[in-house]
Every structure is written in structure tokens, then in C-alpha cells.
mmCIF file with all atom_site columns, C-alpha atoms in Angstrom:
data_model
loop_
_atom_site.group_PDB
_atom_site.id
_atom_site.type_symbol
_atom_site.label_atom_id
_atom_site.label_alt_id
_atom_site.label_comp_id
_atom_site.label_asym_id
_atom_site.label_entity_id
_atom_site.label_seq_id
_atom_site.pdbx_PDB_ins_code
_atom_site.Cartn_x
_atom_site.Cartn_y
_atom_site.Cartn_z
_atom_site.occupancy
_atom_site.B_iso_or_equiv
_atom_site.pdbx_formal_charge
_atom_site.auth_seq_id
_atom_site.auth_comp_id
_atom_site.auth_asym_id
_atom_site.auth_atom_id
_atom_site.pdbx_PDB_model_num
ATOM 1   C CA . UNK A 1 1   ? 104.454 69.979  96.496  1.00 0.00 ? 297 UNK A CA 1
ATOM 2   C CA . UNK A 1 2   ? 104.848 73.778  96.608  1.00 0.00 ? 298 UNK A CA 1
ATOM 3   C CA . UNK A 1 3   ? 101.254 74.277  97.797  1.00 0.00 ? 299 UNK A CA 1
ATOM 4   C CA . UNK A 1 4   ? 101.741 71.680  100.559 1.00 0.00 ? 300 UNK A CA 1
ATOM 5   C CA . UNK A 1 5   ? 104.978 73.347  101.708 1.00 0.00 ? 301 UNK A CA 1
ATOM 6   C CA . UNK A 1 6   ? 103.350 76.791  101.742 1.00 0.00 ? 302 UNK A CA 1
ATOM 7   C CA . UNK A 1 7   ? 100.472 75.546  103.909 1.00 0.00 ? 303 UNK A CA 1
ATOM 8   C CA . UNK A 1 8   ? 102.889 73.884  106.310 1.00 0.00 ? 304 UNK A CA 1
ATOM 9   C CA . UNK A 1 9   ? 105.254 76.862  106.492 1.00 0.00 ? 305 UNK A CA 1
ATOM 10  C CA . UNK A 1 10  ? 102.447 79.286  107.381 1.00 0.00 ? 306 UNK A CA 1
ATOM 11  C CA . UNK A 1 11  ? 102.841 81.389  104.240 1.00 0.00 ? 307 UNK A CA 1
ATOM 12  C CA . UNK A 1 12  ? 99.553  82.778  103.010 1.00 0.00 ? 308 UNK A CA 1
ATOM 13  C CA . UNK A 1 13  ? 99.106  83.250  99.276  1.00 0.00 ? 309 UNK A CA 1
ATOM 14  C CA . UNK A 1 14  ? 96.433  85.748  98.331  1.00 0.00 ? 310 UNK A CA 1
ATOM 15  C CA . UNK A 1 15  ? 94.293  84.580  95.440  1.00 0.00 ? 311 UNK A CA 1
ATOM 16  C CA . UNK A 1 16  ? 93.421  87.028  92.647  1.00 0.00 ? 312 UNK A CA 1
ATOM 17  C CA . UNK A 1 17  ? 89.788  87.208  93.766  1.00 0.00 ? 313 UNK A CA 1
ATOM 18  C CA . UNK A 1 18  ? 90.606  87.539  97.475  1.00 0.00 ? 314 UNK A CA 1
ATOM 19  C CA . UNK A 1 19  ? 90.395  91.034  98.976  1.00 0.00 ? 315 UNK A CA 1
ATOM 20  C CA . UNK A 1 20  ? 93.522  92.509  100.508 1.00 0.00 ? 316 UNK A CA 1
ATOM 21  C CA . UNK A 1 21  ? 93.677  93.542  104.175 1.00 0.00 ? 317 UNK A CA 1
ATOM 22  C CA . UNK A 1 22  ? 92.876  97.185  105.027 1.00 0.00 ? 318 UNK A CA 1
ATOM 23  C CA . UNK A 1 23  ? 96.363  97.594  106.500 1.00 0.00 ? 319 UNK A CA 1
ATOM 24  C CA . UNK A 1 24  ? 97.829  97.171  102.992 1.00 0.00 ? 320 UNK A CA 1
ATOM 25  C CA . UNK A 1 25  ? 95.729  99.981  101.458 1.00 0.00 ? 321 UNK A CA 1
ATOM 26  C CA . UNK A 1 26  ? 97.984  102.880 100.344 1.00 0.00 ? 322 UNK A CA 1
ATOM 27  C CA . UNK A 1 27  ? 97.348  106.540 101.243 1.00 0.00 ? 323 UNK A CA 1
ATOM 28  C CA . UNK A 1 28  ? 96.720  107.753 97.672  1.00 0.00 ? 324 UNK A CA 1
ATOM 29  C CA . UNK A 1 29  ? 93.386  109.620 97.882  1.00 0.00 ? 325 UNK A CA 1
ATOM 30  C CA . UNK A 1 30  ? 92.401  111.908 100.761 1.00 0.00 ? 326 UNK A CA 1
ATOM 31  C CA . UNK A 1 31  ? 88.792  112.124 101.958 1.00 0.00 ? 327 UNK A CA 1
ATOM 32  C CA . UNK A 1 32  ? 88.542  115.896 102.401 1.00 0.00 ? 328 UNK A CA 1
ATOM 33  C CA . UNK A 1 33  ? 84.781  116.037 103.126 1.00 0.00 ? 329 UNK A CA 1
ATOM 34  C CA . UNK A 1 34  ? 82.128  113.470 103.966 1.00 0.00 ? 330 UNK A CA 1
ATOM 35  C CA . UNK A 1 35  ? 78.626  113.274 105.389 1.00 0.00 ? 331 UNK A CA 1
ATOM 36  C CA . UNK A 1 36  ? 76.134  110.421 105.587 1.00 0.00 ? 332 UNK A CA 1
ATOM 37  C CA . UNK A 1 37  ? 77.079  106.892 104.561 1.00 0.00 ? 333 UNK A CA 1
ATOM 38  C CA . UNK A 1 38  ? 79.841  106.343 102.004 1.00 0.00 ? 334 UNK A CA 1
ATOM 39  C CA . UNK A 1 39  ? 81.012  102.773 101.364 1.00 0.00 ? 335 UNK A CA 1
ATOM 40  C CA . UNK A 1 40  ? 84.304  101.664 99.785  1.00 0.00 ? 336 UNK A CA 1
ATOM 41  C CA . UNK A 1 41  ? 84.651  98.249  98.140  1.00 0.00 ? 337 UNK A CA 1
ATOM 42  C CA . UNK A 1 42  ? 87.023  96.284  95.904  1.00 0.00 ? 338 UNK A CA 1
ATOM 43  C CA . UNK A 1 43  ? 90.733  95.482  96.061  1.00 0.00 ? 339 UNK A CA 1
ATOM 44  C CA . UNK A 1 44  ? 90.897  95.844  99.872  1.00 0.00 ? 340 UNK A CA 1
ATOM 45  C CA . UNK A 1 45  ? 88.383  94.722  102.481 1.00 0.00 ? 341 UNK A CA 1
ATOM 46  C CA . UNK A 1 46  ? 85.131  96.766  102.392 1.00 0.00 ? 342 UNK A CA 1
ATOM 47  C CA . UNK A 1 47  ? 84.884  99.713  104.740 1.00 0.00 ? 343 UNK A CA 1
ATOM 48  C CA . UNK A 1 48  ? 82.661  102.652 105.538 1.00 0.00 ? 344 UNK A CA 1
ATOM 49  C CA . UNK A 1 49  ? 84.329  106.027 105.195 1.00 0.00 ? 345 UNK A CA 1
ATOM 50  C CA . UNK A 1 50  ? 83.582  107.603 108.548 1.00 0.00 ? 346 UNK A CA 1
ATOM 51  C CA . UNK A 1 51  ? 85.451  110.892 108.613 1.00 0.00 ? 347 UNK A CA 1
ATOM 52  C CA . UNK A 1 52  ? 87.552  113.477 106.897 1.00 0.00 ? 348 UNK A CA 1
ATOM 53  C CA . UNK A 1 53  ? 91.278  112.881 106.802 1.00 0.00 ? 349 UNK A CA 1
ATOM 54  C CA . UNK A 1 54  ? 90.925  109.200 105.931 1.00 0.00 ? 350 UNK A CA 1
ATOM 55  C CA . UNK A 1 55  ? 92.719  107.787 102.901 1.00 0.00 ? 351 UNK A CA 1
ATOM 56  C CA . UNK A 1 56  ? 91.734  105.248 100.271 1.00 0.00 ? 352 UNK A CA 1
ATOM 57  C CA . UNK A 1 57  ? 93.751  103.614 97.516  1.00 0.00 ? 353 UNK A CA 1
ATOM 58  C CA . UNK A 1 58  ? 93.451  103.720 93.736  1.00 0.00 ? 354 UNK A CA 1
ATOM 59  C CA . UNK A 1 59  ? 91.287  100.780 92.671  1.00 0.00 ? 355 UNK A CA 1
ATOM 60  C CA . UNK A 1 60  ? 88.408  101.354 95.067  1.00 0.00 ? 356 UNK A CA 1
ATOM 61  C CA . UNK A 1 61  ? 84.740  101.475 94.061  1.00 0.00 ? 357 UNK A CA 1
ATOM 62  C CA . UNK A 1 62  ? 82.679  103.879 96.160  1.00 0.00 ? 358 UNK A CA 1
ATOM 63  C CA . UNK A 1 63  ? 78.951  104.033 96.821  1.00 0.00 ? 359 UNK A CA 1
ATOM 64  C CA . UNK A 1 64  ? 77.434  107.251 98.128  1.00 0.00 ? 360 UNK A CA 1
ATOM 65  C CA . UNK A 1 65  ? 74.073  106.458 99.705  1.00 0.00 ? 361 UNK A CA 1
ATOM 66  C CA . UNK A 1 66  ? 71.072  108.835 99.585  1.00 0.00 ? 362 UNK A CA 1
ATOM 67  C CA . UNK A 1 67  ? 71.474  111.884 101.842 1.00 0.00 ? 363 UNK A CA 1
ATOM 68  C CA . UNK A 1 68  ? 75.255  111.450 101.825 1.00 0.00 ? 364 UNK A CA 1
ATOM 69  C CA . UNK A 1 69  ? 78.206  113.027 100.079 1.00 0.00 ? 365 UNK A CA 1
ATOM 70  C CA . UNK A 1 70  ? 81.960  112.799 99.668  1.00 0.00 ? 366 UNK A CA 1
ATOM 71  C CA . UNK A 1 71  ? 84.828  114.892 98.344  1.00 0.00 ? 367 UNK A CA 1
ATOM 72  C CA . UNK A 1 72  ? 88.091  113.194 97.419  1.00 0.00 ? 368 UNK A CA 1
ATOM 73  C CA . UNK A 1 73  ? 91.424  114.893 96.772  1.00 0.00 ? 369 UNK A CA 1
ATOM 74  C CA . UNK A 1 74  ? 94.166  113.289 94.689  1.00 0.00 ? 370 UNK A CA 1
ATOM 75  C CA . UNK A 1 75  ? 97.467  114.567 96.068  1.00 0.00 ? 371 UNK A CA 1
ATOM 76  C CA . UNK A 1 76  ? 99.522  113.727 92.978  1.00 0.00 ? 372 UNK A CA 1
ATOM 77  C CA . UNK A 1 77  ? 100.615 116.299 90.372  1.00 0.00 ? 373 UNK A CA 1
ATOM 78  C CA . UNK A 1 78  ? 97.120  116.365 88.824  1.00 0.00 ? 374 UNK A CA 1
ATOM 79  C CA . UNK A 1 79  ? 95.570  117.956 91.939  1.00 0.00 ? 375 UNK A CA 1
ATOM 80  C CA . UNK A 1 80  ? 92.203  116.452 90.963  1.00 0.00 ? 376 UNK A CA 1
ATOM 81  C CA . UNK A 1 81  ? 89.230  116.483 93.273  1.00 0.00 ? 377 UNK A CA 1
ATOM 82  C CA . UNK A 1 82  ? 85.942  114.644 92.886  1.00 0.00 ? 378 UNK A CA 1
ATOM 83  C CA . UNK A 1 83  ? 82.705  115.514 94.674  1.00 0.00 ? 379 UNK A CA 1
ATOM 84  C CA . UNK A 1 84  ? 79.510  113.531 94.722  1.00 0.00 ? 380 UNK A CA 1
ATOM 85  C CA . UNK A 1 85  ? 76.325  114.069 96.695  1.00 0.00 ? 381 UNK A CA 1
ATOM 86  C CA . UNK A 1 86  ? 73.161  112.004 97.115  1.00 0.00 ? 382 UNK A CA 1
ATOM 87  C CA . UNK A 1 87  ? 73.142  108.484 95.662  1.00 0.00 ? 383 UNK A CA 1
ATOM 88  C CA . UNK A 1 88  ? 76.083  107.770 93.380  1.00 0.00 ? 384 UNK A CA 1
ATOM 89  C CA . UNK A 1 89  ? 78.393  104.937 92.443  1.00 0.00 ? 385 UNK A CA 1
ATOM 90  C CA . UNK A 1 90  ? 81.853  105.236 90.907  1.00 0.00 ? 386 UNK A CA 1
ATOM 91  C CA . UNK A 1 91  ? 85.212  103.505 90.656  1.00 0.00 ? 387 UNK A CA 1
ATOM 92  C CA . UNK A 1 92  ? 88.762  104.838 90.619  1.00 0.00 ? 388 UNK A CA 1
ATOM 93  C CA . UNK A 1 93  ? 90.533  102.080 88.651  1.00 0.00 ? 389 UNK A CA 1
ATOM 94  C CA . UNK A 1 94  ? 93.742  103.988 87.813  1.00 0.00 ? 390 UNK A CA 1
ATOM 95  C CA . UNK A 1 95  ? 95.324  107.416 88.179  1.00 0.00 ? 391 UNK A CA 1
ATOM 96  C CA . UNK A 1 96  ? 93.408  110.064 86.206  1.00 0.00 ? 392 UNK A CA 1
ATOM 97  C CA . UNK A 1 97  ? 90.542  107.706 85.309  1.00 0.00 ? 393 UNK A CA 1
ATOM 98  C CA . UNK A 1 98  ? 87.062  108.214 86.723  1.00 0.00 ? 394 UNK A CA 1
ATOM 99  C CA . UNK A 1 99  ? 84.618  105.356 86.058  1.00 0.00 ? 395 UNK A CA 1
ATOM 100 C CA . UNK A 1 100 ? 81.226  106.879 86.903  1.00 0.00 ? 396 UNK A CA 1
ATOM 101 C CA . UNK A 1 101 ? 78.310  104.431 87.160  1.00 0.00 ? 397 UNK A CA 1
ATOM 102 C CA . UNK A 1 102 ? 75.416  106.532 88.467  1.00 0.00 ? 398 UNK A CA 1
ATOM 103 C CA . UNK A 1 103 ? 74.744  109.884 90.094  1.00 0.00 ? 399 UNK A CA 1
ATOM 104 C CA . UNK A 1 104 ? 76.145  113.377 89.676  1.00 0.00 ? 400 UNK A CA 1
ATOM 105 C CA . UNK A 1 105 ? 79.688  114.634 90.177  1.00 0.00 ? 401 UNK A CA 1
ATOM 106 C CA . UNK A 1 106 ? 82.011  117.616 90.064  1.00 0.00 ? 402 UNK A CA 1
ATOM 107 C CA . UNK A 1 107 ? 85.519  116.852 88.848  1.00 0.00 ? 403 UNK A CA 1
ATOM 108 C CA . UNK A 1 108 ? 88.018  119.683 89.149  1.00 0.00 ? 404 UNK A CA 1
ATOM 109 C CA . UNK A 1 109 ? 91.724  120.441 89.238  1.00 0.00 ? 405 UNK A CA 1
ATOM 110 C CA . UNK A 1 110 ? 93.811  123.355 90.468  1.00 0.00 ? 406 UNK A CA 1
ATOM 111 C CA . UNK A 1 111 ? 96.704  122.269 88.260  1.00 0.00 ? 407 UNK A CA 1
ATOM 112 C CA . UNK A 1 112 ? 97.635  123.229 84.712  1.00 0.00 ? 408 UNK A CA 1
ATOM 113 C CA . UNK A 1 113 ? 97.871  120.960 81.646  1.00 0.00 ? 409 UNK A CA 1
ATOM 114 C CA . UNK A 1 114 ? 95.733  118.152 83.050  1.00 0.00 ? 410 UNK A CA 1
ATOM 115 C CA . UNK A 1 115 ? 93.914  115.424 81.232  1.00 0.00 ? 411 UNK A CA 1
ATOM 116 C CA . UNK A 1 116 ? 91.631  112.707 82.504  1.00 0.00 ? 412 UNK A CA 1
ATOM 117 C CA . UNK A 1 117 ? 89.471  109.905 81.197  1.00 0.00 ? 413 UNK A CA 1
ATOM 118 C CA . UNK A 1 118 ? 85.837  109.910 82.284  1.00 0.00 ? 414 UNK A CA 1
ATOM 119 C CA . UNK A 1 119 ? 83.809  106.757 81.698  1.00 0.00 ? 415 UNK A CA 1
ATOM 120 C CA . UNK A 1 120 ? 80.106  106.025 82.023  1.00 0.00 ? 416 UNK A CA 1
ATOM 121 C CA . UNK A 1 121 ? 78.148  102.849 81.239  1.00 0.00 ? 417 UNK A CA 1
ATOM 122 C CA . UNK A 1 122 ? 77.636  104.097 77.652  1.00 0.00 ? 418 UNK A CA 1
ATOM 123 C CA . UNK A 1 123 ? 80.438  106.578 76.874  1.00 0.00 ? 419 UNK A CA 1
ATOM 124 C CA . UNK A 1 124 ? 84.100  107.328 77.407  1.00 0.00 ? 420 UNK A CA 1
ATOM 125 C CA . UNK A 1 125 ? 85.622  110.780 76.969  1.00 0.00 ? 421 UNK A CA 1
ATOM 126 C CA . UNK A 1 126 ? 89.053  112.320 77.389  1.00 0.00 ? 422 UNK A CA 1
ATOM 127 C CA . UNK A 1 127 ? 89.051  115.819 78.922  1.00 0.00 ? 423 UNK A CA 1
ATOM 128 C CA . UNK A 1 128 ? 92.181  117.959 78.401  1.00 0.00 ? 424 UNK A CA 1
ATOM 129 C CA . UNK A 1 129 ? 92.442  121.346 80.096  1.00 0.00 ? 425 UNK A CA 1
ATOM 130 C CA . UNK A 1 130 ? 95.348  123.824 79.942  1.00 0.00 ? 426 UNK A CA 1
ATOM 131 C CA . UNK A 1 131 ? 94.344  125.707 83.089  1.00 0.00 ? 427 UNK A CA 1
ATOM 132 C CA . UNK A 1 132 ? 92.435  124.929 86.311  1.00 0.00 ? 428 UNK A CA 1
ATOM 133 C CA . UNK A 1 133 ? 88.952  123.593 85.552  1.00 0.00 ? 429 UNK A CA 1
ATOM 134 C CA . UNK A 1 134 ? 85.722  122.292 87.043  1.00 0.00 ? 430 UNK A CA 1
ATOM 135 C CA . UNK A 1 135 ? 83.209  120.072 85.237  1.00 0.00 ? 431 UNK A CA 1
ATOM 136 C CA . UNK A 1 136 ? 79.782  119.105 86.529  1.00 0.00 ? 432 UNK A CA 1
ATOM 137 C CA . UNK A 1 137 ? 78.913  115.628 85.257  1.00 0.00 ? 433 UNK A CA 1
ATOM 138 C CA . UNK A 1 138 ? 75.701  113.634 85.485  1.00 0.00 ? 434 UNK A CA 1
ATOM 139 C CA . UNK A 1 139 ? 75.074  110.085 84.370  1.00 0.00 ? 435 UNK A CA 1
ATOM 140 C CA . UNK A 1 140 ? 71.939  110.133 82.211  1.00 0.00 ? 436 UNK A CA 1
ATOM 141 C CA . UNK A 1 141 ? 69.208  107.508 82.494  1.00 0.00 ? 437 UNK A CA 1
ATOM 142 C CA . UNK A 1 142 ? 70.480  105.820 79.314  1.00 0.00 ? 438 UNK A CA 1
ATOM 143 C CA . UNK A 1 143 ? 74.070  105.672 80.666  1.00 0.00 ? 439 UNK A CA 1
ATOM 144 C CA . UNK A 1 144 ? 75.547  108.620 78.761  1.00 0.00 ? 440 UNK A CA 1
ATOM 145 C CA . UNK A 1 145 ? 77.296  111.676 80.174  1.00 0.00 ? 441 UNK A CA 1
ATOM 146 C CA . UNK A 1 146 ? 75.859  115.155 80.656  1.00 0.00 ? 442 UNK A CA 1
ATOM 147 C CA . UNK A 1 147 ? 78.767  117.584 81.069  1.00 0.00 ? 443 UNK A CA 1
ATOM 148 C CA . UNK A 1 148 ? 78.610  121.255 82.065  1.00 0.00 ? 444 UNK A CA 1
ATOM 149 C CA . UNK A 1 149 ? 81.764  123.378 82.295  1.00 0.00 ? 445 UNK A CA 1
ATOM 150 C CA . UNK A 1 150 ? 81.904  125.496 85.440  1.00 0.00 ? 446 UNK A CA 1
ATOM 151 C CA . UNK A 1 151 ? 85.459  126.832 85.201  1.00 0.00 ? 447 UNK A CA 1
ATOM 152 C CA . UNK A 1 152 ? 88.124  126.818 82.486  1.00 0.00 ? 448 UNK A CA 1
ATOM 153 C CA . UNK A 1 153 ? 88.001  125.562 78.910  1.00 0.00 ? 449 UNK A CA 1
ATOM 154 C CA . UNK A 1 154 ? 88.328  121.859 78.285  1.00 0.00 ? 450 UNK A CA 1
ATOM 155 C CA . UNK A 1 155 ? 88.721  119.908 75.087  1.00 0.00 ? 451 UNK A CA 1
ATOM 156 C CA . UNK A 1 156 ? 86.542  116.809 75.157  1.00 0.00 ? 452 UNK A CA 1
ATOM 157 C CA . UNK A 1 157 ? 87.395  113.911 72.850  1.00 0.00 ? 453 UNK A CA 1
ATOM 158 C CA . UNK A 1 158 ? 85.850  110.549 72.091  1.00 0.00 ? 454 UNK A CA 1
ATOM 159 C CA . UNK A 1 159 ? 87.939  107.905 70.359  1.00 0.00 ? 455 UNK A CA 1
ATOM 160 C CA . UNK A 1 160 ? 87.431  107.938 66.567  1.00 0.00 ? 456 UNK A CA 1
ATOM 161 C CA . UNK A 1 161 ? 84.748  110.651 66.859  1.00 0.00 ? 457 UNK A CA 1
ATOM 162 C CA . UNK A 1 162 ? 84.667  114.438 66.768  1.00 0.00 ? 458 UNK A CA 1
ATOM 163 C CA . UNK A 1 163 ? 85.928  116.574 69.634  1.00 0.00 ? 459 UNK A CA 1
ATOM 164 C CA . UNK A 1 164 ? 84.325  119.538 71.369  1.00 0.00 ? 460 UNK A CA 1
ATOM 165 C CA . UNK A 1 165 ? 85.664  122.483 73.368  1.00 0.00 ? 461 UNK A CA 1
ATOM 166 C CA . UNK A 1 166 ? 83.553  123.297 76.382  1.00 0.00 ? 462 UNK A CA 1
ATOM 167 C CA . UNK A 1 167 ? 83.609  126.813 77.907  1.00 0.00 ? 463 UNK A CA 1
ATOM 168 C CA . UNK A 1 168 ? 82.086  127.812 81.274  1.00 0.00 ? 464 UNK A CA 1
ATOM 169 C CA . UNK A 1 169 ? 78.288  127.613 81.173  1.00 0.00 ? 465 UNK A CA 1
ATOM 170 C CA . UNK A 1 170 ? 78.167  125.310 78.151  1.00 0.00 ? 466 UNK A CA 1
ATOM 171 C CA . UNK A 1 171 ? 76.511  121.899 78.197  1.00 0.00 ? 467 UNK A CA 1
ATOM 172 C CA . UNK A 1 172 ? 77.172  118.832 76.083  1.00 0.00 ? 468 UNK A CA 1
ATOM 173 C CA . UNK A 1 173 ? 75.910  115.239 76.112  1.00 0.00 ? 469 UNK A CA 1
ATOM 174 C CA . UNK A 1 174 ? 78.398  112.449 75.370  1.00 0.00 ? 470 UNK A CA 1
ATOM 175 C CA . UNK A 1 175 ? 76.801  109.457 73.679  1.00 0.00 ? 471 UNK A CA 1
ATOM 176 C CA . UNK A 1 176 ? 78.346  106.533 71.731  1.00 0.00 ? 472 UNK A CA 1
ATOM 177 C CA . UNK A 1 177 ? 77.560  108.385 68.448  1.00 0.00 ? 473 UNK A CA 1
ATOM 178 C CA . UNK A 1 178 ? 79.443  111.513 69.592  1.00 0.00 ? 474 UNK A CA 1
ATOM 179 C CA . UNK A 1 179 ? 78.581  114.797 71.290  1.00 0.00 ? 475 UNK A CA 1
ATOM 180 C CA . UNK A 1 180 ? 75.193  116.496 71.052  1.00 0.00 ? 476 UNK A CA 1
#
């Protein structure tokens, strides 16, 4: 009875698997740089990011095609930015969570006392940094994380495993067994 009334009254109910209209996408993440083809999918209707100054919402999955690149800025208190160039795929499922599927990235923040979760197909780490930081991250062929500190010291932790402190110039691999 309710479904029949809703159809007759013109109300449209969005199913869980139906994508939301682009007009409903919030202005949460700023595209501060872009070149080549960068595609945004999930939650809202798919779109191609065509220029700087555009916004996307938390929940998007982005694909950076070969010979393309993007830099995103998160305007919240974390002041995170994420850069990726040349063939990458990643999702932004929640605030302060980066779900990296393939490619290479730089994740940085100008803020103090930040922490973030970085996921790959094989590993998940928590990075906590007291001061501004920059981490260069690559997804390895087996799905692990290769992390190089560029700026600041960050404590890297894996659930129920040992932790590691990474200083500028140091490299660590994050695998399911721990850090190498």
C-alpha cells in the first residue's frame, strides 16, 4: 500500500544501490590540481573531474588514468592533501581514511597532531604525526604498502602488530605480517 501511494504521489525513493544525483554531492574535498583524465565514481553519479576548483564528496572512488594526475585538499581540521600521478585507483570512504588500490601517492598535512588510516589490498596502517608531514606511498605488486617519509616523523601502527617510527628519508614496507 505504501509503495503504491509513493508511486502515485510522485515521491521517488532512492534504493541503496542507486547512485545519488550530482546536485546532492557535498563540497567536502577540493580539487586543487588536475591534468589528464580523472574519473569519480560511487555514491553519486559518475563524473569526470575537468578542472581545478571542483569539489567532490567523501565516499567517492577515483581513477587516475595514465598520463593524468590529481591533487585533492581536505578543508577540514586535518588539512590533508592527497596527490596521485599516472595510473592510480583509490577511494575516500570516510574522513581521514585513504583506501589505496593501485598506483603511487603523496599524503601530507600542514596541521599538527593528525592521524589517518591508510589501506591497501593487503595491509592497513594507522599513521600518527605530531607535526606537519608528507608520506610517499606506493602500492606494491603483491598489494602491500611501500612508505617513504618525506617530511616530519610519523608513528606507523598495524593492529595487533609492532609499530614503527618513520623519519624523513626512511623507507618501510607494510605487509600483513608487520613492517619490514
